[in-house]
XYZ file of C-alpha atoms in Angstrom:
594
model
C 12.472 37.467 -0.788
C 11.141 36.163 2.192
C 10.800 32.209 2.601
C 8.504 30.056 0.951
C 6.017 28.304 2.659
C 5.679 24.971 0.849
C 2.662 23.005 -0.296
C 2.998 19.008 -1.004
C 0.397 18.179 -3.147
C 0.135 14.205 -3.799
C -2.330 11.760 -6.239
C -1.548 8.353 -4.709
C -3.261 4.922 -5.093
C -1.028 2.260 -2.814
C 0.366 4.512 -0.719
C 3.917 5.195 -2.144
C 2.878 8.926 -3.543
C 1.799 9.738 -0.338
C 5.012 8.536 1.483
C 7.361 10.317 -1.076
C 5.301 13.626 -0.570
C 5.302 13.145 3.333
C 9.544 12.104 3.223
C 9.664 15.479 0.867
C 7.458 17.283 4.089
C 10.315 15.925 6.527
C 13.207 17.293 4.570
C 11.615 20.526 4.266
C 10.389 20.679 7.892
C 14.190 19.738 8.982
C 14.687 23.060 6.323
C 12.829 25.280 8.825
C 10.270 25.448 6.375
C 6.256 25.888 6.836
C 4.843 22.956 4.954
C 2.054 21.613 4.293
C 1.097 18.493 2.578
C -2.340 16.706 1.295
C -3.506 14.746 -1.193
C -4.833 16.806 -4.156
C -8.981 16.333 -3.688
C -8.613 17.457 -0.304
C -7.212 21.254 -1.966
C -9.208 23.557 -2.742
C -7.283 24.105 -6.267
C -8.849 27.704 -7.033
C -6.421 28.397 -4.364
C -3.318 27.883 -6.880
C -2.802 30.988 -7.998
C -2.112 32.479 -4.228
C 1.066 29.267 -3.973
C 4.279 30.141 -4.454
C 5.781 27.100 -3.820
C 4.087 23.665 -5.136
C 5.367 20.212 -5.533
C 3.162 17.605 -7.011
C 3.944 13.715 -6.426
C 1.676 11.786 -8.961
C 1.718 8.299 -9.428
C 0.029 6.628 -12.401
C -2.680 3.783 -12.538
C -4.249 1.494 -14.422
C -3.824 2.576 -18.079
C -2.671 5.955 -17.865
C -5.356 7.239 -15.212
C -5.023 9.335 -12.121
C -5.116 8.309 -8.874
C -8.715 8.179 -7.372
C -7.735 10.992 -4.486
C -6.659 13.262 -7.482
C -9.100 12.695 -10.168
C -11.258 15.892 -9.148
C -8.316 18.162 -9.388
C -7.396 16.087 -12.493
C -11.041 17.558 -13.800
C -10.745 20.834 -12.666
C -7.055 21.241 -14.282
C -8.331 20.475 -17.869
C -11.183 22.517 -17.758
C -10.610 23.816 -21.353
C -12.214 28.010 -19.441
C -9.044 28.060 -17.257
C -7.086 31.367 -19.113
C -3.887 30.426 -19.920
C -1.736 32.981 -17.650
C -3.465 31.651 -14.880
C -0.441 29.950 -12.593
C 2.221 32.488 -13.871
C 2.921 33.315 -10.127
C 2.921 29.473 -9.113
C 6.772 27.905 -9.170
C 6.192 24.551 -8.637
C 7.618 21.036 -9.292
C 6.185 17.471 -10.345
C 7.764 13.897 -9.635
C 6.164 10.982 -11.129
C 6.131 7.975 -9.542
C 5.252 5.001 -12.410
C 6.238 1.169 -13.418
C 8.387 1.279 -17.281
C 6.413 -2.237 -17.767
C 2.936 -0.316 -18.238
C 2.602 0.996 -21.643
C 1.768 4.311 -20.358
C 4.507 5.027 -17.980
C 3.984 8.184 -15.737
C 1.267 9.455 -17.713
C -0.451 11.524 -15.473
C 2.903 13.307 -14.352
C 4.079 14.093 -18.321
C 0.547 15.148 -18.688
C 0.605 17.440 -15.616
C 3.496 18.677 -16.230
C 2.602 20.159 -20.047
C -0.626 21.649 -18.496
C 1.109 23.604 -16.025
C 3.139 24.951 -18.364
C 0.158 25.552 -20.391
C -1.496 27.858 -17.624
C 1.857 30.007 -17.172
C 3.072 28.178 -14.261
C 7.229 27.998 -13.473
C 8.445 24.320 -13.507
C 11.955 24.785 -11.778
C 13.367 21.412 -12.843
C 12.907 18.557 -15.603
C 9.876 16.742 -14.442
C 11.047 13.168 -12.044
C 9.827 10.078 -13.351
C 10.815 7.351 -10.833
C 10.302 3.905 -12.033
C 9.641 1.070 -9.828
C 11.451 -0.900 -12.386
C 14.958 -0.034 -11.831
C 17.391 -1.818 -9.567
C 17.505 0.282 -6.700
C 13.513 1.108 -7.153
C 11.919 4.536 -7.273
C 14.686 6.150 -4.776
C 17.603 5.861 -7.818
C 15.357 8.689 -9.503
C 13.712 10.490 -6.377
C 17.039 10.758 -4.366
C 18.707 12.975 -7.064
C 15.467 14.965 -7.928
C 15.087 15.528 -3.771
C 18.728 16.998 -4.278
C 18.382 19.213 -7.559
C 14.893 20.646 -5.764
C 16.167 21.936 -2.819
C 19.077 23.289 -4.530
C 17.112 25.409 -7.076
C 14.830 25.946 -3.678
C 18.087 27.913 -2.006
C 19.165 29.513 -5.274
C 15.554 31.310 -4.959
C 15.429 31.933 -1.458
C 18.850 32.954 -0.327
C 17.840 33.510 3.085
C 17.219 29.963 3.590
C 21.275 29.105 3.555
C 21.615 30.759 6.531
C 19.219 28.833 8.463
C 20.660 26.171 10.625
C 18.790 22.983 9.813
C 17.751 19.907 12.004
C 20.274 17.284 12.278
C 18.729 13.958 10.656
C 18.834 12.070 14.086
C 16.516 14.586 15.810
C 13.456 13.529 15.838
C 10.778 16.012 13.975
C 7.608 16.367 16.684
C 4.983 13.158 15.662
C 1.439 14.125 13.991
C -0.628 13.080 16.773
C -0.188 12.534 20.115
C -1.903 9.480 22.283
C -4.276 9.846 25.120
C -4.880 6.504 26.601
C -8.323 6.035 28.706
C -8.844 4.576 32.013
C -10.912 1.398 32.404
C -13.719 3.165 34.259
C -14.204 5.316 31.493
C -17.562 4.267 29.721
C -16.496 1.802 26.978
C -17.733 2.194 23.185
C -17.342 -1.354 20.855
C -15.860 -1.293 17.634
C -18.067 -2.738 15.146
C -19.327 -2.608 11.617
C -22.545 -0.953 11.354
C -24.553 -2.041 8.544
C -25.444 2.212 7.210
C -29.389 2.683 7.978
C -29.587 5.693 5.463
C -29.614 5.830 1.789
C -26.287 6.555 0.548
C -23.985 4.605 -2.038
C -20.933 2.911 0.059
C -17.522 3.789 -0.464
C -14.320 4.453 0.761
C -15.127 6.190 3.756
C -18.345 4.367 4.102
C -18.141 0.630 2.611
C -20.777 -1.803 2.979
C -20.224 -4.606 5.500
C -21.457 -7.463 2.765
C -21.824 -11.145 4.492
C -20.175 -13.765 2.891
C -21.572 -16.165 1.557
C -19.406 -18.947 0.452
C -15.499 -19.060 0.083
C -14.588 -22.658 -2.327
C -11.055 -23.758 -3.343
C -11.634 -23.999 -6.721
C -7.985 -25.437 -7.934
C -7.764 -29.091 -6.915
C -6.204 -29.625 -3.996
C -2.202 -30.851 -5.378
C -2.524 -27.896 -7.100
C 0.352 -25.518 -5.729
C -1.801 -22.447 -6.418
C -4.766 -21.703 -4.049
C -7.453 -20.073 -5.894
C -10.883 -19.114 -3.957
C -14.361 -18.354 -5.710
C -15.577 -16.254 -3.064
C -19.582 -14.788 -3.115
C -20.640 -11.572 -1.190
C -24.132 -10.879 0.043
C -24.877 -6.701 -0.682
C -28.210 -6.836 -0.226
C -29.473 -3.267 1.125
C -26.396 -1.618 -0.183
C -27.852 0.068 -3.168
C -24.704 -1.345 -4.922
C -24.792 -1.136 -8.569
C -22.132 -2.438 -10.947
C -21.675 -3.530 -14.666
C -19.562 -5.921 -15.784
C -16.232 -4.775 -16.073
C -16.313 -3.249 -12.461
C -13.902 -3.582 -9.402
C -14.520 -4.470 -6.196
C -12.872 -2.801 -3.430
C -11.822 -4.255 0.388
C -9.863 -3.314 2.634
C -8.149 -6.593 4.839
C -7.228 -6.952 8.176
C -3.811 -8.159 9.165
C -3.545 -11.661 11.174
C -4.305 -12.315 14.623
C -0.424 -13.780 15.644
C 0.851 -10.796 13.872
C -1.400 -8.502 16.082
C 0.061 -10.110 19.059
C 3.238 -9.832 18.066
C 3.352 -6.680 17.385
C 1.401 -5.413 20.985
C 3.967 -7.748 22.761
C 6.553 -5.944 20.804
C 5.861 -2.551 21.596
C 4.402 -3.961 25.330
C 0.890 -2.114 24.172
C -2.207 -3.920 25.608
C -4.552 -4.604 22.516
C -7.419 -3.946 24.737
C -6.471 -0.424 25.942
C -8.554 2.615 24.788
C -7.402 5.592 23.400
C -8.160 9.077 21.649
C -5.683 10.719 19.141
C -5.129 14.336 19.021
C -3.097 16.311 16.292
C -0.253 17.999 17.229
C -0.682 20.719 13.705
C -3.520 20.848 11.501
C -3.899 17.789 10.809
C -7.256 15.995 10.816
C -7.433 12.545 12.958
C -8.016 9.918 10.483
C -11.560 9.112 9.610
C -11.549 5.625 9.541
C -10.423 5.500 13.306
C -13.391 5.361 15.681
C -12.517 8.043 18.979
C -12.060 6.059 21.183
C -10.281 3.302 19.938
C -8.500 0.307 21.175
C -4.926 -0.813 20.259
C -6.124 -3.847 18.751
C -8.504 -2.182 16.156
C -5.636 0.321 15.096
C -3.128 -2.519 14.586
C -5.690 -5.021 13.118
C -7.562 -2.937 10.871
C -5.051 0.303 10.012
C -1.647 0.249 10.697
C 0.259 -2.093 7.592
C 2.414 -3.616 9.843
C 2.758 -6.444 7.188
C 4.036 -4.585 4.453
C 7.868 -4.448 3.201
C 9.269 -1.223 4.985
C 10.033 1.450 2.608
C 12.689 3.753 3.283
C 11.033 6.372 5.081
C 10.281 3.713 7.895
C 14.073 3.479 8.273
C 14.558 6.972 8.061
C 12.184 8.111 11.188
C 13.131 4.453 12.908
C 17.055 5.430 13.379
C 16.106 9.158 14.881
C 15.095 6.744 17.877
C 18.052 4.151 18.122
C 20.130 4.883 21.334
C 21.929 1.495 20.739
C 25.095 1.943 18.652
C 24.927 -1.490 16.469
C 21.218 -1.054 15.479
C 21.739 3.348 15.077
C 24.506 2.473 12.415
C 22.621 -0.211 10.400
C 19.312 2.069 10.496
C 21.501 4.935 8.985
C 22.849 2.815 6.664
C 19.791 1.850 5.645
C 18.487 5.484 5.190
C 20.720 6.710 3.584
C 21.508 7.097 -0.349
C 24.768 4.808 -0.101
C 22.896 2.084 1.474
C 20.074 1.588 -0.885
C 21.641 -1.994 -2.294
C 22.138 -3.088 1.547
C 18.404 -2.140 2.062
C 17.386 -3.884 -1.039
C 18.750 -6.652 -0.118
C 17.830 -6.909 3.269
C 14.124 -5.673 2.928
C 12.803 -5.913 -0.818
C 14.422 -8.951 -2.245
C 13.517 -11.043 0.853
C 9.934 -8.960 1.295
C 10.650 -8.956 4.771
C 8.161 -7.099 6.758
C 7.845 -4.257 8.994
C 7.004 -6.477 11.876
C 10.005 -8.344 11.204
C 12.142 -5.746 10.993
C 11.135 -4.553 14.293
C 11.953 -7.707 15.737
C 15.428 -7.450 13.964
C 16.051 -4.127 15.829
C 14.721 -5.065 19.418
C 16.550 -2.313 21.301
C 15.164 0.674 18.650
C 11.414 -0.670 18.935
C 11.590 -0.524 22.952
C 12.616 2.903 22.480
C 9.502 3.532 20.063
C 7.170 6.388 21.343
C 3.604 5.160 20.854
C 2.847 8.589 19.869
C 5.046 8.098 16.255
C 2.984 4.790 15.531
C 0.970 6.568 12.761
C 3.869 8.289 11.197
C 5.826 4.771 11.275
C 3.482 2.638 9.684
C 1.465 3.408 6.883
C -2.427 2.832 6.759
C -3.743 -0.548 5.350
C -4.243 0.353 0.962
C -7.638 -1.264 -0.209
C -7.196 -3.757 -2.630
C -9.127 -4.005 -5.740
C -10.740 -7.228 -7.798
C -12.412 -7.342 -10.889
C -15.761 -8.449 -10.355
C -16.380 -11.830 -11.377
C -20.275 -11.981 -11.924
C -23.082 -10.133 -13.298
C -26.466 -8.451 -11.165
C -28.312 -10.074 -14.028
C -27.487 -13.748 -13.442
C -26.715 -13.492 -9.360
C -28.976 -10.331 -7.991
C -27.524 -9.114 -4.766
C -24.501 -10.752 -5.203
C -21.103 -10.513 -5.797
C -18.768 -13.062 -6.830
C -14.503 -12.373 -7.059
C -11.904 -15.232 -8.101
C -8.756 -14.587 -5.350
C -5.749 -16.006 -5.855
C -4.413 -16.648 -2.398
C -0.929 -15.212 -2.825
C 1.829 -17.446 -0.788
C 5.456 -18.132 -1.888
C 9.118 -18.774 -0.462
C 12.118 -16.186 -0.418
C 15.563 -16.600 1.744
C 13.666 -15.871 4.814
C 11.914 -18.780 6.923
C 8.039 -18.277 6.895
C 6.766 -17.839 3.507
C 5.446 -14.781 2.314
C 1.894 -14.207 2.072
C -0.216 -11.549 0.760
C -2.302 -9.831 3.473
C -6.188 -9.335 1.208
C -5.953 -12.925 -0.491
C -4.943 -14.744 2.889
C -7.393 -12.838 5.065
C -10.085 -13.624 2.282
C -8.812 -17.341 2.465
C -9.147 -17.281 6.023
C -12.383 -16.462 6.661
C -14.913 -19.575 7.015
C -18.772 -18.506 6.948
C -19.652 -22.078 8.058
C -18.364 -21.415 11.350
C -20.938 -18.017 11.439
C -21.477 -14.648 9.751
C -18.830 -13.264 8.106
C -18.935 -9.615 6.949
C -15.951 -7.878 4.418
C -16.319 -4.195 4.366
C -16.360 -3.348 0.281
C -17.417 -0.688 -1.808
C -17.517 -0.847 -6.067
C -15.253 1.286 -8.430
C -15.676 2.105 -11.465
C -13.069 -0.221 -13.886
C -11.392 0.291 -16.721
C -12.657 -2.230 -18.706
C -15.913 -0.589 -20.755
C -18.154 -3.317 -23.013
C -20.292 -2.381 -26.359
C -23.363 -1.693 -25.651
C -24.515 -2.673 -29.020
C -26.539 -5.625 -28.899
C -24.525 -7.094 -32.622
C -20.850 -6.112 -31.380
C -18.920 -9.230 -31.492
C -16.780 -9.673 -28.081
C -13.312 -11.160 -28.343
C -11.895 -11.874 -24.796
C -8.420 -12.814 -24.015
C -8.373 -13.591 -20.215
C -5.894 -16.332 -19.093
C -6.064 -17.231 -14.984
C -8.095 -15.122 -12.460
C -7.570 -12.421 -15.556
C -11.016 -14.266 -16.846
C -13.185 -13.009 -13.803
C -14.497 -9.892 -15.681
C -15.315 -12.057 -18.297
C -17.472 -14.036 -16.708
C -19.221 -11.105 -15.382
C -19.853 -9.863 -18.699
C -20.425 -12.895 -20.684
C -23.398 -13.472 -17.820
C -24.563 -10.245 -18.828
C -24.540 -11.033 -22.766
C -25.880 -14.126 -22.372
C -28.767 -12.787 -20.538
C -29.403 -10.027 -22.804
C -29.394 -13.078 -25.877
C -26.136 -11.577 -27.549
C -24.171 -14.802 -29.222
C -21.024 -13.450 -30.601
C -18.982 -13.886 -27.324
C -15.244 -15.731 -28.116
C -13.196 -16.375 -24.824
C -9.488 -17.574 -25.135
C -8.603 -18.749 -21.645
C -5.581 -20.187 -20.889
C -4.017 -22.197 -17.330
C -1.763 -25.360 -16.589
C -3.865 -27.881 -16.433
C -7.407 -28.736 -17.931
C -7.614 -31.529 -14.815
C -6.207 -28.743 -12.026
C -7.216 -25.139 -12.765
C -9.908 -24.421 -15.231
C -12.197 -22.213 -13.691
C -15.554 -22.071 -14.490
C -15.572 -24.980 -16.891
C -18.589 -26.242 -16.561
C -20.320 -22.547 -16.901
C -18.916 -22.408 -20.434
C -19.074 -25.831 -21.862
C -23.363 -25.137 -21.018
C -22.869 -21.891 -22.791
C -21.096 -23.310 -25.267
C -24.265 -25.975 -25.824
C -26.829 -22.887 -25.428
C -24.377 -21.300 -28.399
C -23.705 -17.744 -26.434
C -20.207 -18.893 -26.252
C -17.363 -20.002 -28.573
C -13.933 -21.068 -26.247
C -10.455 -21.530 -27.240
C -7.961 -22.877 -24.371
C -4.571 -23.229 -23.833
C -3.010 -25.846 -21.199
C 0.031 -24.980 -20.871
C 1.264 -27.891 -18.868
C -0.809 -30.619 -20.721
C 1.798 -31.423 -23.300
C 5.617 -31.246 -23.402
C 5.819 -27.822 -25.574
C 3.689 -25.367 -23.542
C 0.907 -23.812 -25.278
C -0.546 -20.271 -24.146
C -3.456 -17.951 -25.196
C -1.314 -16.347 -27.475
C -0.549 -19.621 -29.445
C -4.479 -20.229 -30.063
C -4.957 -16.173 -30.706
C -1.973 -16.781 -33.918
C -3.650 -20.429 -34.389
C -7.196 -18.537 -35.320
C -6.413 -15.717 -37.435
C -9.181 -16.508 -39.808
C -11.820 -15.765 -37.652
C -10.251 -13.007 -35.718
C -9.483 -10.948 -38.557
C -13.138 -11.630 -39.825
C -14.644 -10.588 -36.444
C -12.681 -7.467 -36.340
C -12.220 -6.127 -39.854
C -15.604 -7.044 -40.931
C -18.187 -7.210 -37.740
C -16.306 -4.804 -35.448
C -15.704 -6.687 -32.899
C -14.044 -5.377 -29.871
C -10.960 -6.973 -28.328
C -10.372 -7.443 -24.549
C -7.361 -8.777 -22.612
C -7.054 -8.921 -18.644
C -4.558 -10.666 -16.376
C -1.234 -10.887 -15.356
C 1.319 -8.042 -17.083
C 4.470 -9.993 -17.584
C 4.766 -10.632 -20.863
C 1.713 -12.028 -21.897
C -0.069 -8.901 -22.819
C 2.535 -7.848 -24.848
C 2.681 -11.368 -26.699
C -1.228 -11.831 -27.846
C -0.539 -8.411 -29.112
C 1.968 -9.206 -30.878
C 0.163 -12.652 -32.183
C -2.792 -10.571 -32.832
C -0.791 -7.979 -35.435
C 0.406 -11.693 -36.975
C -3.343 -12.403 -37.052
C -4.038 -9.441 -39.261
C -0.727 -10.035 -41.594
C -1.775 -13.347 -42.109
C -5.316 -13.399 -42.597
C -5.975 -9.663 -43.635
C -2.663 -9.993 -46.392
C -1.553 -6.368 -44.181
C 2.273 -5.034 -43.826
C 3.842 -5.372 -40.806
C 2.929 -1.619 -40.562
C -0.484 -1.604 -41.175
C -1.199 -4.334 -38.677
C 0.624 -1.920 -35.805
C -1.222 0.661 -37.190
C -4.986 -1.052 -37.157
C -4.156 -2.281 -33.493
C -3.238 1.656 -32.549
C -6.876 3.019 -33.724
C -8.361 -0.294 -31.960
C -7.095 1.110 -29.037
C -7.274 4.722 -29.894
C -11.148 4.558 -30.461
C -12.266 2.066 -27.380
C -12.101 -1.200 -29.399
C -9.113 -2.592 -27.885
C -8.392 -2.251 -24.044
C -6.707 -4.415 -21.887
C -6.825 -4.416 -17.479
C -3.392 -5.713 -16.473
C -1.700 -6.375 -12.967
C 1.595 -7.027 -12.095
């Protein structure tokens, strides 16, 4: 049997999919192998039944969805016309990348996995199903399923064995190559264009909205910075219902730009074109020509912990002997505690690390930037009002994310801070955004009762819906919110104590810090059985919960199934069971982060 030429399929949502599939590439290019590798929307899938060789790296979001670049294949794959011999000449394999403290924990690659077999297709080993939880993170599962694939790889193509591979210090050719441009060369700005024509923005194409104001709205002792933060998006055709997600990509900090160009000795002003050394298309986002300082500011994620990939490529450069052994110490299986501890624990960044290594990164080819450093991930936030109350408008609630770990400077999260950063008194101010669909879905039934558990910045979507209801004259709205101090960070207060007055709203809160014995939403959820169990079990009310996915999800459940035992007079199982067909038919959901 001749040898396989490999296809590396991935559905990935922050990035780490994509990396797994492209470290998978690597190994298989080092292999002598023709590979390719894409993300799944961008195959043609009618074209699976001419593979022979197909791995699929899936990562789950969200409550058991698919990743947005995969949810067309996703479609396609459950078409219920597909015959069911259809992949019988397909041997493929699927690793899951998921988080065990989602309920739904690698979903889409269990689910993937059964419909493959379904259609006749060859799975030649146990699907993986990395979990970010573990010590040693996704690698302790995606090290040993790298191993067992390329081993059941050789025992089907013996030919390969005798093929001499690449060493792992030899550099693999980079993806694109860099042609930089003379001054005199006619010079093009890189700007946001507001789009003159019709169409919807989105990820290729967002909408540059103007911002209109960005308020602290925690007091200022507080130790948490939290920003209300409005959005002009007039002209966008922009629709949304509450419920929906924002999307925006950041930019990463002007001393970190510097750094980094002083670093690798790169003017930021230079110009340049890209050029793919295979078939690979140059990236879409990146205008040709381009200057150093857009790619660093607005694309590469030089701010992000390295993974291990990053180490992997990095130590095929390092001449110097100190720096060559720590990078392959860090790359390699043995080393994955050293790495954690040096890297993950601290959340040091890739721009740190480079600094770390000085004599690797003056060895760096400019031409391996893009294959180094992943692009910037577009962050998401629930959308915080409501088209009916603020028309051309949209509002988010940011929690500027800042804390300390062993390392000097403080950690800061790159959206949140850039968000914070920005000051529209001191002149326009555009965000590039588009609007996503979320997960959260609200009765459209003008009687449904609304019970909404949203502690934090997990009350935004609530706001945007409760707008909506209150607008539309529905009165059965109940909001448990819950934060540390009434006097420090109660958002939106005044908004509901006048819908309170106007009787659209009724409010339970929890201060946790107020009193010695800490009180949270899932205290007053147990505290008012009665009129939960009322609400649900005879108005059908729906039951919504959004924030942070520690363990507070996980307790109002729990004080919710009391709820029912209590006030309902149900078993223990019956309560479990009530909550499951909640869920089951659309009546309870929940949008969690961690």
């Amino acid at each position: 049997m001749s040898n396989p030429a490999l296809l590396v399929l991935y559905g990935s949502q922050t990035g780490t999919a994509q990396d797994t599939a492209q470290r998978l590439a690597r190994q298989a290019q080092r292999r002598r192998l023709r590979v390719r590798v894409m993300p799944l929307d961008d195959y043609n899938v009618a074209n699976l039944i001419t593979e022979s060789l197909v791995v699929f790296v899936c990562s789950t979001t969200g409550q058991g969805d698919p990743p947005d670049n995969m949810k067309n294949f996703w479609r396609f794959l459950f078409k219920k016309s597909l015959p069911v011999g259809s992949l019988s000449q397909l041997d493929c394999a699927i690793l899951g990348l998921g988080d065990s403290s989602y309920p739904k924990f690698n979903f889409v690659a269990k689910k993937l996995h059964k419909r493959l077999l379904q259609l006749g297709a060859c799975v030649l080993l146990p699907v993986g199903l990395a979990d970010d939880q573990h010590d040693l993170g996704a690698d302790a599962v995606i090290d040993p399923w790298f191993a067992s694939f390329w081993g059941k790889v050789s025992t089907l193509y013996p030919t390969l064995s005798g093929m001499m591979p690449l060493r792992e210090d030899e550099p693999l050719p980079p993806t694109y190559t860099f042609h930089f441009l003379d001054d005199m060369q006619e010079k093009e700005e890189v700007q946001l264009r507001i789009p003159m024509d019709q169409t919807v923005p989105s990820q290729s194409h967002p909408f540059p909205a103007r911002m209109v104001f960005n308020r602290r709205v925690t007091e200022p002792s507080h130790f948490q910075d939290v920003r209300h933060i409005e959005l002009d998006v007039t002209g966008s055709n922009i629709e949304f219902a509450a419920g929906d997600v924002v999307m925006m990509r950041p930019c990463n900090a002007p001393e970190d730009v510097q750094q980094f160009c002083q670093l690798l000795k790169l003017d930021p002003e230079t110009r340049f074109t890209l050029s793919p050394t295979h078939n690979t298309a140059v990236p879409a986002r990146l205008p040709q020509p381009c200057t150093v300082r857009h790619l660093v500011e607005s694309y590469l994620d030089i701010a992000a912990v390295p993974r291990r990939s990053f180490f992997e490529l990095l130590s095929t450069f390092a001449t110097n002997k100190l720096e060559r052994e720590k990078l392959a110490e860090f790359s390699s299986a043995a080393g994955q505690d050293e790495l954690h501890n040096y890297c993950n624990r601290p959340r040091r960044t890739m721009l740190e690390v480079l600094a770390d290594f000085p004599h690797t990164t003056a060895e760096l080819k400019v031409d391996y930037l893009l294959d180094l450093f992943p692009e910037i991930q577009p962050r998401s936030f629930s959308i915080a009002s409501s088209l009916r109350a603020h028309p051309n408008r949209i509002q988010v609630l940011v929690a500027v994310v800042c804390y300390k770990t062993k390392l000097y400077k403080p950690r800061k999260g790159l959206c949140s801070s850039w968000l914070a950063s920005l000051d529209p008194a001191q002149g326009d101010v555009y965000v590039p955004l588009w609007v996503k669909k979320g997960s959260l879905k609200f009765p459209s039934d003008k009687e449904t009762p609304v019970i909404m558990v949203g502690p934090g910045t997990g009350v935004a979507p609530f706001r945007s819906v409760l707008q909506e209801r209150t607008a539309e004259g529905r009165t059965a709205n109940v909001l448990f919110f819950g934060c540390r101090s009434k006097s420090k960070d109660f958002y939106f207060r005044t908004e509901w104590e006048e819908m309170m007055e106007a009787g659209f709203l009724t409010l339970f809160t929890a201060f946790s810090r107020d009193q010695e014995a800490k009180v949270y939403v899932q205290h007053r959820v147990r505290d008012n059985g009665e009129l939960l169990w009322d609400l649900i079990a005879n108005k059908n009310a729906c039951f919504y919960i959004a924030g942070n996915a520690k363990q507070m999800p996980a307790s109002v459940c729990d004080a919710l199934k009391e709820a029912f035992q209590q006030a309902g007079g149900v078993s223990a199982e019956e309560a479990k069971q009530m909550l499951a067909t909640m869920e089951k038919t659309g009546r309870f959901q929940s949008e969690t982060w961690s």
